[in-house]
Coordinates of C-alpha atoms in Angstrom, one line a residue:
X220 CA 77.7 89.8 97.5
X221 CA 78.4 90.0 93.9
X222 CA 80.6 92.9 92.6
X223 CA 81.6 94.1 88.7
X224 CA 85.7 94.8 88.7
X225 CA 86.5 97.6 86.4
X226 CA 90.2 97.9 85.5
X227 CA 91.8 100.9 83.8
X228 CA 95.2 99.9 82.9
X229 CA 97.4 102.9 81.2
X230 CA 99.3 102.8 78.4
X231 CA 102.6 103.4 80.9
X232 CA 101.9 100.3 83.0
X233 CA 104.2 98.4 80.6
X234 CA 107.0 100.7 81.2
X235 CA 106.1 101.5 84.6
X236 CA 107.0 97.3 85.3
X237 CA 110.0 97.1 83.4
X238 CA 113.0 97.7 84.4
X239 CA 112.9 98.0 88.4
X240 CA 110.9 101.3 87.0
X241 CA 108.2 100.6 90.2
X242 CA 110.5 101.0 92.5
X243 CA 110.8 104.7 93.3
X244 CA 107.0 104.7 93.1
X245 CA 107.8 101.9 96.1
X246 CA 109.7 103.7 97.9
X247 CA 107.7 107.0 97.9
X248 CA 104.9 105.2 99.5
X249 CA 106.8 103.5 102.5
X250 CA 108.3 107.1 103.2
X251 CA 104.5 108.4 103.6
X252 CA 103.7 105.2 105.9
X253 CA 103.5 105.9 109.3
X254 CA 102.7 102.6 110.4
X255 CA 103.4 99.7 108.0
X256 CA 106.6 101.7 107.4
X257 CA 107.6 103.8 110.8
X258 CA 111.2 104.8 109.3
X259 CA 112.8 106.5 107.0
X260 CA 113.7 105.3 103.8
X261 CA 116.2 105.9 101.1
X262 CA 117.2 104.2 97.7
X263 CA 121.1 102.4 97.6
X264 CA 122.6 104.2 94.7
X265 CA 124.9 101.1 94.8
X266 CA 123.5 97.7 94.0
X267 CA 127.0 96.6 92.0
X268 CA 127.2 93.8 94.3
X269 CA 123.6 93.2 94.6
X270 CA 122.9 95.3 97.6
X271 CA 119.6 95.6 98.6
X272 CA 116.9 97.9 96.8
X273 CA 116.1 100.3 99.8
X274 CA 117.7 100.5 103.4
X275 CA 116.4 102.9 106.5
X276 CA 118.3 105.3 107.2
X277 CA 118.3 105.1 111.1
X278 CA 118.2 101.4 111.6
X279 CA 120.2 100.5 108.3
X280 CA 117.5 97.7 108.2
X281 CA 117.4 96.3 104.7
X282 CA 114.7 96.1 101.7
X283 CA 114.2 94.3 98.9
X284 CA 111.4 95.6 96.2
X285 CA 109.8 92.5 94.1
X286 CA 106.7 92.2 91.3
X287 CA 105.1 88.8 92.8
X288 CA 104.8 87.6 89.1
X289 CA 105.8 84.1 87.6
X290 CA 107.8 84.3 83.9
X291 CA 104.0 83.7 82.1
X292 CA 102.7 86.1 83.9
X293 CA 105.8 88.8 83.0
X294 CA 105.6 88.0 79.5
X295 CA 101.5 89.1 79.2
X296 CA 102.3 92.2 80.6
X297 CA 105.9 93.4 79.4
X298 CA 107.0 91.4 76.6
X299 CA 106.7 92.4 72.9
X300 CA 103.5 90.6 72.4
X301 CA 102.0 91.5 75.5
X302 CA 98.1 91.3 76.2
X303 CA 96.7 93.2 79.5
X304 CA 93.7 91.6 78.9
X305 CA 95.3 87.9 79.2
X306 CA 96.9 89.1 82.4
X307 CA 93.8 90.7 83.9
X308 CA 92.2 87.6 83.4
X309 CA 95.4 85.2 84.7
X310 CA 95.3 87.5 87.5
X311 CA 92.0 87.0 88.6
X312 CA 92.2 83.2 87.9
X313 CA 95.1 83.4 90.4
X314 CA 93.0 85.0 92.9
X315 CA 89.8 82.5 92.7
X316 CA 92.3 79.6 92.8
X317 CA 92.1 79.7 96.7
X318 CA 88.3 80.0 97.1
X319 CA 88.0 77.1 94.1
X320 CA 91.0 74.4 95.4
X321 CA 91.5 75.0 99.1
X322 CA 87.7 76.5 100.3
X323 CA 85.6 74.2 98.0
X324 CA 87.9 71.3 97.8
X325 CA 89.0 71.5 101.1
X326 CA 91.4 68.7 101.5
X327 CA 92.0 68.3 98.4
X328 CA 94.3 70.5 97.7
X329 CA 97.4 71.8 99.6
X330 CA 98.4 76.0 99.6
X331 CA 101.8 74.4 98.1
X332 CA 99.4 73.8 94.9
X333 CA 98.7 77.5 94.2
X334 CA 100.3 79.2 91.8
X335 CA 100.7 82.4 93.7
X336 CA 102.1 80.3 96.7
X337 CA 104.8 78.9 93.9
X338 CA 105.7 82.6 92.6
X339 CA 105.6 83.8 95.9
X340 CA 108.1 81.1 97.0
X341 CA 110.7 81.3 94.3
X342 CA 110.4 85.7 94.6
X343 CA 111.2 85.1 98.2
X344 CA 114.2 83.1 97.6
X345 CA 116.0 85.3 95.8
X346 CA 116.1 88.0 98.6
X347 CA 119.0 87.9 100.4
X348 CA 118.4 86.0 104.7
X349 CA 118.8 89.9 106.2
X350 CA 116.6 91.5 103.7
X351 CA 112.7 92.1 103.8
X352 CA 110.7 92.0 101.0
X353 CA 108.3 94.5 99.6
X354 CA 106.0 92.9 97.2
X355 CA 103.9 95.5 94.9
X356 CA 101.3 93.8 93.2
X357 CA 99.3 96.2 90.4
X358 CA 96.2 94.4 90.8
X359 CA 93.5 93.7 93.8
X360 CA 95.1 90.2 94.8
X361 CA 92.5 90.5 97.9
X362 CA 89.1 92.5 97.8
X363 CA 90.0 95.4 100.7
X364 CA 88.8 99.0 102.3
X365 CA 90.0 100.8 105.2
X366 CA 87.5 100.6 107.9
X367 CA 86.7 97.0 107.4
X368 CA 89.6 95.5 109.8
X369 CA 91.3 93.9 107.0
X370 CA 88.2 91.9 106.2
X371 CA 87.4 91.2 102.7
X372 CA 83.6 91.0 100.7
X373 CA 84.5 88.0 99.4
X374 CA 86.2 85.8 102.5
X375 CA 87.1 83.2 99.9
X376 CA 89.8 85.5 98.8
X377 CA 90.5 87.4 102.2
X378 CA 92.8 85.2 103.4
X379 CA 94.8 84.4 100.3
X380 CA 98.3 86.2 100.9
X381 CA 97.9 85.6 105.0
X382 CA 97.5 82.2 104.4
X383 CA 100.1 81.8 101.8
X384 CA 102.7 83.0 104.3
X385 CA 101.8 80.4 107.4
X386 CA 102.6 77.8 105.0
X387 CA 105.8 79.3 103.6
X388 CA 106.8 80.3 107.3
X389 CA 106.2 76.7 108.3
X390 CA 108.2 75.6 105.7
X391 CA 110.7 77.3 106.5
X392 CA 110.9 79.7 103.2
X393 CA 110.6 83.4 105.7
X394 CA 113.3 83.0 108.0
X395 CA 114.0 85.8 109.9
X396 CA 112.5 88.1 106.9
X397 CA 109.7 90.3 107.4
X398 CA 107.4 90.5 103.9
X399 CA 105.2 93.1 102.9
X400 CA 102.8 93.3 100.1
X401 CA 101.1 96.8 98.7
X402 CA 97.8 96.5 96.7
X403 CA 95.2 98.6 95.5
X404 CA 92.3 98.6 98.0
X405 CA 88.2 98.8 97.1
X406 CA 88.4 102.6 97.6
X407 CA 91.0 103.7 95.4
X408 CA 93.9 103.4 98.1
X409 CA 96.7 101.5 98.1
X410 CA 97.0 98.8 100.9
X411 CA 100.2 98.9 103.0
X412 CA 100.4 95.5 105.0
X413 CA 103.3 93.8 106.8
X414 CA 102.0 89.6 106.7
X415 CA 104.4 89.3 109.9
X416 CA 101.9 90.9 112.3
X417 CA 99.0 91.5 109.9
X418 CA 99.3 95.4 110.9
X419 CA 97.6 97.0 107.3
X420 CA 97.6 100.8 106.7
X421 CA 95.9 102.8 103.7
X422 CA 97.0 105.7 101.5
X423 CA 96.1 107.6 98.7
X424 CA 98.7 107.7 95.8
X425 CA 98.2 109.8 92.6
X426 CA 100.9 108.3 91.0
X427 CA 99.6 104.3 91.4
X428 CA 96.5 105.7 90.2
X429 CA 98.2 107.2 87.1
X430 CA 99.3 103.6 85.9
X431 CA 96.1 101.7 87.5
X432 CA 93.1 101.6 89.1
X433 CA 90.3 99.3 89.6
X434 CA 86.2 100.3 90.8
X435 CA 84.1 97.7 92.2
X436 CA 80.1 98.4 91.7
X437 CA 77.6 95.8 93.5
X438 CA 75.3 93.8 91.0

């Protein structure tokens, strides 16, 4: 199947990026999870000492709210002389990276050669060994609708982020962390999923939608 992506990036995307400014938008959705995100969630007013981004308030189980994007990649969407339509098109080069070097070419290329496997890796290293991280990514980084059982149109790119984190679990990048990445779906949701046990959940939020949104119409 061949789809047509159309993107409608606001004007506040920029600002909505910078600055950690994501983050309450983050935490709003995990507090309306029910399954991804069973707890209860609030922000840590104090993060002097680099204390985590969010904690539950039951468990005191720690989170840590990342952009999964590489300094080129920051620059064509927040700097002074940034270009959405450079980034909409690095993104989606990102995505058909797997399906072109690891489907095609298989053998050729290792999952250590993607690029999204490299920012994924060095985002992940910064959280702290007892922290999870909570990766929003403003773009479809895997074609997905609810009632499909997490499988994608295009397979190619289905199995992108799970198979990005077998190889940084095997080398030994996860530890004890659990990751979670939120994206938006093919029917203007947001995808909650945990990559640990592959459990995904979808919801409807107005204020994603404000700053993005994507359609997909067959061809």
């Amino acid at each position: 199947m061949v789809v047509r992506q159309i993107a409608t990036l606001s004007d506040e995307l920029k600002p909505f990026i910078q600055s950690g400014n994501y983050e309450p938008y983050t935490l709003d959705l995990m507090n309306k999870s029910a399954l991804v995100f069973p707890g209860q969630y609030e922000w840590n007013e104090d993060q002097s000492n680099g204390q985590c981004d969010f904690y539950d308030v039951h468990t005191l189980e720690k989170f840590e709210a990342k952009l999964p994007f590489d300094k080129k990649e920051g620059q064509l969407i927040c700097s002074n002389n940034a270009n959405l339509k450079d980034w909409i098109e690095f993104m989606m080069n990102e995505e058909e990276e797997f399906g072109e070097k690891i489907i095609r070419c298989r053998g050729q290329y290792k999952i250590t050669d993607l690029t999204l496997y490299k920012t994924l890796e060095k985002r992940i290293n910064t959280v702290q060994k007892d922290e999870n991280a909570v990766f929003l990514f403003p773009y479809p980084i895997t074609l997905d609708a609810e009632g499909g059982d997490g499988l994608n149109l295009l397979h190619f790119c289905g199995d992108i982020l799970s198979n990005i984190f077998s190889e940084l679990a095997k080398q030994g990048v996860i530890s004890t962390r659990k990751i979670y990445v939120i994206y938006p779906s093919l029917d203007n949701k947001m995808v909650l999923r945990c990559l640990n046990n592959h459990q995904r959940e979808y919801l409807f939020s107005a204020d994603m939608k404000r700053f993005f949104s994507y359609e997909f119409l067959p061809i």
